[in-house]
Structure formats: C-alpha cells, structure tokens
Short mmCIF file of C-alpha atoms in Angstrom, two decimals:
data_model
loop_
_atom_site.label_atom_id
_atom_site.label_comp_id
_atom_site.label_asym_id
_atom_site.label_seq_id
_atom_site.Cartn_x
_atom_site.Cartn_y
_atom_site.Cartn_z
CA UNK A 15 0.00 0.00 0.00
CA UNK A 16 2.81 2.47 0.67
CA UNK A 17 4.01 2.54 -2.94
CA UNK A 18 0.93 2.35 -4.53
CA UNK A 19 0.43 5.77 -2.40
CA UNK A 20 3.53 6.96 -3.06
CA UNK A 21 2.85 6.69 -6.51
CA UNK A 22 -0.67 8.53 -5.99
CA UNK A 23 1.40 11.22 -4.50
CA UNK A 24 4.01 11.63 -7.15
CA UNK A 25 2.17 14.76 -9.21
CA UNK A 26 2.42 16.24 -5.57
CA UNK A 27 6.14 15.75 -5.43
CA UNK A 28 6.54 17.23 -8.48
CA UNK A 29 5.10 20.79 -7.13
CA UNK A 30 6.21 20.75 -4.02
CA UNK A 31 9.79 19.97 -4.38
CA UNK A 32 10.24 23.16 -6.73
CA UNK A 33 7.93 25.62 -4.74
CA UNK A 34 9.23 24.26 -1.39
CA UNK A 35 12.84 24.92 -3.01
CA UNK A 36 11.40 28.79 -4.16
CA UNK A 37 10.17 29.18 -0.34
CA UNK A 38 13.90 28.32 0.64
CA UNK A 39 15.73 30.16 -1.19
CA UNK A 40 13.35 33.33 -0.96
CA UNK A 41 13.73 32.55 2.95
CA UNK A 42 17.27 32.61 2.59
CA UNK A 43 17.06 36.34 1.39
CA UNK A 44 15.75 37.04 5.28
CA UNK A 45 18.18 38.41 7.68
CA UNK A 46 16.83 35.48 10.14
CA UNK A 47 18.96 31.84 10.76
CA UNK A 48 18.58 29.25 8.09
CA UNK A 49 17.31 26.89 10.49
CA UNK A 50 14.02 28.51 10.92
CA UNK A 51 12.94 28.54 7.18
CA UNK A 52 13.02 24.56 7.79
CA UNK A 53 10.98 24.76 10.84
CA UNK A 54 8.66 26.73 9.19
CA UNK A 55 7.69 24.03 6.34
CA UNK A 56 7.46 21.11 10.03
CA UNK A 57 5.06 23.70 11.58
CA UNK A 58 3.53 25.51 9.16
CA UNK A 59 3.07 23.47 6.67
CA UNK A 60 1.15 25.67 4.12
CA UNK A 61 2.78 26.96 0.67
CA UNK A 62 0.47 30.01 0.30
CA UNK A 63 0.85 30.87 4.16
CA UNK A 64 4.71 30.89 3.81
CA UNK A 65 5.12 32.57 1.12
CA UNK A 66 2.90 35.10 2.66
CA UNK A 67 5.24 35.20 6.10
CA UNK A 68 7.94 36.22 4.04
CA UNK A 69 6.47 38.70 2.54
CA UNK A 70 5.30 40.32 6.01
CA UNK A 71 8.51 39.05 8.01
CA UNK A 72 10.02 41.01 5.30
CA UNK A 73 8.28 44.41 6.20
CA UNK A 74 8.85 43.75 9.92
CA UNK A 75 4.81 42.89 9.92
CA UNK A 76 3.80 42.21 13.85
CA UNK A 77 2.43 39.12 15.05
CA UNK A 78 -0.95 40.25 15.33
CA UNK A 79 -0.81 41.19 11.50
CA UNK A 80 0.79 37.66 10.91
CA UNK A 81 -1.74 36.07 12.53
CA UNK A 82 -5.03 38.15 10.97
CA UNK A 83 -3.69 37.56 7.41
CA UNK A 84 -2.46 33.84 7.47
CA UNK A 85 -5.99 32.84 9.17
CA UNK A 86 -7.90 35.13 6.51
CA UNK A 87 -5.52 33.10 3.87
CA UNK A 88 -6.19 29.74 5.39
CA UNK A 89 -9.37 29.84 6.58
CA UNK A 90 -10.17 27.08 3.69
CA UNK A 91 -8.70 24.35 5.84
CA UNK A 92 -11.36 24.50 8.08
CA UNK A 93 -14.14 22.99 5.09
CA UNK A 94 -11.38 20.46 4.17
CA UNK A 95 -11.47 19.39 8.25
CA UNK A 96 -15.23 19.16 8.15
CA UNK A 97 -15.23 17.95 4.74
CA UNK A 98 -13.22 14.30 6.33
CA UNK A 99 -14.35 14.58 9.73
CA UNK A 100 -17.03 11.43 9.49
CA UNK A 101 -14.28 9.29 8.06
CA UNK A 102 -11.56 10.05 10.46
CA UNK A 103 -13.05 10.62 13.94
CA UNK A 104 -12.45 7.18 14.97
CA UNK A 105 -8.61 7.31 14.11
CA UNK A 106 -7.70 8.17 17.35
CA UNK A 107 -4.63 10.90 18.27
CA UNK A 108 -3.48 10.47 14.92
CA UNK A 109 -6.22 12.23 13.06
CA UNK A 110 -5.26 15.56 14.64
CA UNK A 111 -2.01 15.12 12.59
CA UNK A 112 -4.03 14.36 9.54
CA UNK A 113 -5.77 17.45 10.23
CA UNK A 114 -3.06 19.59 10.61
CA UNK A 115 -1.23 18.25 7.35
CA UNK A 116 -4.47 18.70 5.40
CA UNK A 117 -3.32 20.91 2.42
CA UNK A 118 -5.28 21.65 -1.29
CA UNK A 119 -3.60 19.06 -2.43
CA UNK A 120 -3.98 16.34 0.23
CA UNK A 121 -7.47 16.59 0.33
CA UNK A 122 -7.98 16.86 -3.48
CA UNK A 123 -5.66 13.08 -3.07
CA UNK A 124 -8.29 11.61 -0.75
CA UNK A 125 -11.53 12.80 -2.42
CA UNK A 126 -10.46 11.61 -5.68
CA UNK A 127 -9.42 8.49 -4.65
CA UNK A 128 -12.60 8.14 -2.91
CA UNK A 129 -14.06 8.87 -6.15
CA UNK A 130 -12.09 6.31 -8.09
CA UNK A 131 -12.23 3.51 -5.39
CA UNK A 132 -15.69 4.37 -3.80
CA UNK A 133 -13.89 3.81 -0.58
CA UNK A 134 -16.36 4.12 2.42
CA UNK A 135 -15.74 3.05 5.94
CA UNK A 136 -18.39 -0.11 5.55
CA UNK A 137 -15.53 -0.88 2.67
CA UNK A 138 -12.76 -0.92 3.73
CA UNK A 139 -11.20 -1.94 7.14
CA UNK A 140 -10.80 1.43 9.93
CA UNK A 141 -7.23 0.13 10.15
CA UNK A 142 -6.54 0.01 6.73
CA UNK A 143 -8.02 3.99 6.37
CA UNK A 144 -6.43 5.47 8.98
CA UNK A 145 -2.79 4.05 7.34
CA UNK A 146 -3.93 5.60 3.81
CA UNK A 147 -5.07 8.95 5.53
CA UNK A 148 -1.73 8.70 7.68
CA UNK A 149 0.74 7.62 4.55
CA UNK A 150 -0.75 10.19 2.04
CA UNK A 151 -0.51 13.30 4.43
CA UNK A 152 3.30 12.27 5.54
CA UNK A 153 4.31 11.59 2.26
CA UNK A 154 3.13 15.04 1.31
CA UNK A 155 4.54 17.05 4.10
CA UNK A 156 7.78 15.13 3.77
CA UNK A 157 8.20 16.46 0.15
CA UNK A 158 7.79 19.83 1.30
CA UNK A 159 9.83 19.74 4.14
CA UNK A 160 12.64 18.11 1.93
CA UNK A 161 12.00 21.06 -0.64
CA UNK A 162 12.28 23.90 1.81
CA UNK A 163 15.10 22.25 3.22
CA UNK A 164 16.92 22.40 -0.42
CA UNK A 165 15.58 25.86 -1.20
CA UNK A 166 17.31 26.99 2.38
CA UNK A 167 20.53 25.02 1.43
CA UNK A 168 21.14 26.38 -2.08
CA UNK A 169 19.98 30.20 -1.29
CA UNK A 170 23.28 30.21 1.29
CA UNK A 171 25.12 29.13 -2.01
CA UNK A 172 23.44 30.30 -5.11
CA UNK A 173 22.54 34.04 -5.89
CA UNK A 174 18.97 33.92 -8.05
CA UNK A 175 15.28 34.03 -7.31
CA UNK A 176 13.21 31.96 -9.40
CA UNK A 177 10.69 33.75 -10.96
CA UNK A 178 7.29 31.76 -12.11
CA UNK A 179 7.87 28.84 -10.44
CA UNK A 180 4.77 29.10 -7.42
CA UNK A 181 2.54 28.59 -10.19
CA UNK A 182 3.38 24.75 -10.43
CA UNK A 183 1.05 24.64 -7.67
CA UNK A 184 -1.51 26.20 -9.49
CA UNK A 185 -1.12 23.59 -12.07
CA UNK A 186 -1.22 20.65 -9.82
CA UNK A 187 -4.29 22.21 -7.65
CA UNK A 188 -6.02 22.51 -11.19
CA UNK A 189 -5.03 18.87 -12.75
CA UNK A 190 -6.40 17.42 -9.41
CA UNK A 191 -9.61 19.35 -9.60
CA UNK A 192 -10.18 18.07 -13.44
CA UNK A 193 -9.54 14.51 -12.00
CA UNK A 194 -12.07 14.69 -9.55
CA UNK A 195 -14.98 16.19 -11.89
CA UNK A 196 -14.32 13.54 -14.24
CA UNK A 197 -14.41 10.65 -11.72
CA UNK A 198 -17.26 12.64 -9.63
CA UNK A 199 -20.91 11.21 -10.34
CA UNK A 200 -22.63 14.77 -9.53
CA UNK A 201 -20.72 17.58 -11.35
CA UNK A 202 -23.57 20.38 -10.29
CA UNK A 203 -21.14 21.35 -7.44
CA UNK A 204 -18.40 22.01 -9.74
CA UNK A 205 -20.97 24.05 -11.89
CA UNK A 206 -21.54 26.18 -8.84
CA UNK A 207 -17.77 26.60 -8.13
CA UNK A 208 -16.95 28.08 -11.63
CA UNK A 209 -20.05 29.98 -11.52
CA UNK A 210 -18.92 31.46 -8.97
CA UNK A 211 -15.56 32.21 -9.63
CA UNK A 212 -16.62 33.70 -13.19
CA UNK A 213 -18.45 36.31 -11.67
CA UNK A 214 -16.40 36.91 -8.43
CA UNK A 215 -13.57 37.90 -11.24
CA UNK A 216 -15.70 40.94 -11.65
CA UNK A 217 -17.14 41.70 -8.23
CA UNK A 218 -15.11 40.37 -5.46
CA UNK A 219 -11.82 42.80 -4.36
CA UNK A 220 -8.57 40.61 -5.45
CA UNK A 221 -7.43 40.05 -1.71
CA UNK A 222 -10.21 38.32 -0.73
CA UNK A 223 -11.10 36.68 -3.66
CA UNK A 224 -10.81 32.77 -2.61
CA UNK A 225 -12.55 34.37 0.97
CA UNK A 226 -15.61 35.81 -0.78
CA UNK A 227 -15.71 32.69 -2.90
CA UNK A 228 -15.66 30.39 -0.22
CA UNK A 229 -18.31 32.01 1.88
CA UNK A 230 -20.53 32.27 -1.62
CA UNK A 231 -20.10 29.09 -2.83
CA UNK A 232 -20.84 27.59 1.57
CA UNK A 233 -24.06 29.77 1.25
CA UNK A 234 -24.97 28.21 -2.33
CA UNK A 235 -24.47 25.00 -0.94
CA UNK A 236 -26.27 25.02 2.11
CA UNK A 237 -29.60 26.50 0.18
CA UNK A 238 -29.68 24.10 -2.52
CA UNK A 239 -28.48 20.99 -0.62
CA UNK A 240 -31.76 19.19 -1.65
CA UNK A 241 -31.71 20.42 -5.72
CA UNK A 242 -27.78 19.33 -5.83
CA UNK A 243 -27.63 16.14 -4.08
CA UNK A 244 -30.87 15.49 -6.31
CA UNK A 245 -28.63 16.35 -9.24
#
C-alpha cells in the first residue's frame, strides 16, 4: 500500500519539491537563521501561508498582522477538516495530525481516490483507512519539508530568485480538480464553483477573492443541498 500511495502522491512531489525549493531560497534572502525557514515548512506546513510570512517578516509585519492575514488566507482548511471529519473521527490521536497536514492538495488526493475507489468506511477496514489517511498526508509534508530544506541550502550558495515557479502549484491544484470532476458522479457542485468564480472575477476585491468565494459558494451549498444532491 505504501508505494501504490507513493505513486498517488508523485504529481504532488513534483510541485512541491520546486515551490518548497522557491520558499527556501526566498527565505534565505531574510536576515533570520537558516534553520528557521526549515521549521517553518514542520510547523507551518502551508505553501500560500509561507510565502505570505515572508512577505510580512520582510516588512517587519507584527504578530498580530501575521496572525489576521495567514488565518484570513487559510481559513479554507477549516471545510477540508469538516469535509473528512465522518471518516476520520475514529482514528484516534493520529487524526489531529491528519488534520493539521491537510493541504489543497492532500485533500484533493483523498476525495479523488474516494471517487475512483468508492472507498467508504463499511468498505474498507478502519485500520486500513487510517494508514492511507496517515501515509498520504506524511508523504506530502515530507516532500515539502525536503523542498524547503533544499531551497534553504542552495539560497546560502546560489545568488537567483526563481521567478514563475509558485505557479506549479496552481497547475497541480487545477489537474487534481479536473480529475475529480471527471471521476465525480454529480458535477452540479463544480458548476456552482466556476459559476462562482466567473463572476467573483468581476465583483469580489482581489485580496479576498478565494474568501468571498468560499463564503458564496458555503451559502450556495447550504440553500440548494436538496436540488444538488438530487442532481
């Protein structure tokens, strides 16, 4: 099972290890010790959110700013926690480390495999869950941890900045996304999602764009629940 997952995970490596690698070597440019940029990708865990600490660390942003903005950004995590709460509440301590490692792209892994297998708990053995939930979201956090790390390592060595390169996770959010439609039964949520994103290119401010989108697309949701499930 762990290759078979690592294997599921592979498009993930692929992003990771170059943004992780951007985040280093941006974090390098900091006047703070190069040991922190790797604790950052342990604790943090978030690509967006780091990128975004570097950009306030590098204004001399306080905490209280730090801590308004990277909620605002990651406020999106909380639907992915709800989203897998009913499958993971019986895993015991170690779901609050699945939670915690629960990026875009680890929960875009699980759905669509869901999809694809039509894995439900009457399915397939607790046991057996909890290790794919477990081995998905280390495999994941690994690859970013190993990519900061490099980042970090060849910013202390190498003079450049990439430029371009955070938009591989763009790319693999997107694939991921495409995957899931096509192997997803009811597409009317995915209707509602680009819907929604057409016209919040017009009407929602930039900054909060994915905020207002969110909150939209939770307030769609909840009023149609009985035309889309339906559907």
């Amino acid at each position: 099972m762990l290759f078979k997952t690592f294997l599921q995970t592979l498009p993930v490596l692929m992003a990771y290890l170059p943004l992780g690698i951007a985040f280093g070597i941006l974090f390098s440019t900091l006047q703070i010790a190069w040991y922190f940029g790797i604790l950052i990708a342990i604790f943090v865990f978030t690509a967006a959110g780091q990128f975004l600490l570097i950009s306030l660390l590098s204004i001399n942003a306080g905490l209280l700013e730090i801590g308004i903005a990277s909620f605002l950004l990651n406020i999106r995590h909380m639907f992915y926690s709800l989203a897998i709460t009913p499958q993971i509440k019986n895993f015991g301590s170690s779901k609050y480390y699945i939670l915690f490692g629960l990026t875009d792209e680890t929960f875009a892994l699980v759905k669509t495999y869901q999809q694809e297998q039509n894995l439900q708990e009457q399915n397939l053995s607790l046991k057996a869950l909890q290790k794919y939930y477990i081995t998905i979201t280390f495999l994941n956090h690994m690859y970013w941890v190993v990519g900061c790390a490099l980042g970090v390592f060849i910013g202390k060595h190498l003079e450049f900045i990439p430029k371009g390169i955070e938009f591989s996770l763009t790319a693999l959010f997107s694939v991921l996304t495409l995957s899931l439609l096509q192997n997803s039964p009811n597409k009317i949520p995915f209707i509602i999602a680009l819907g929604i994103g057409v016209v919040g290119l017009f009407f929602f401010p930039s900054e909060q764009f994915l905020l207002f989108s969110l909150l939209c697309g939770i307030f769609v949701l909840l009023i149609g629940k009985k035309w889309i499930y339906r559907g």
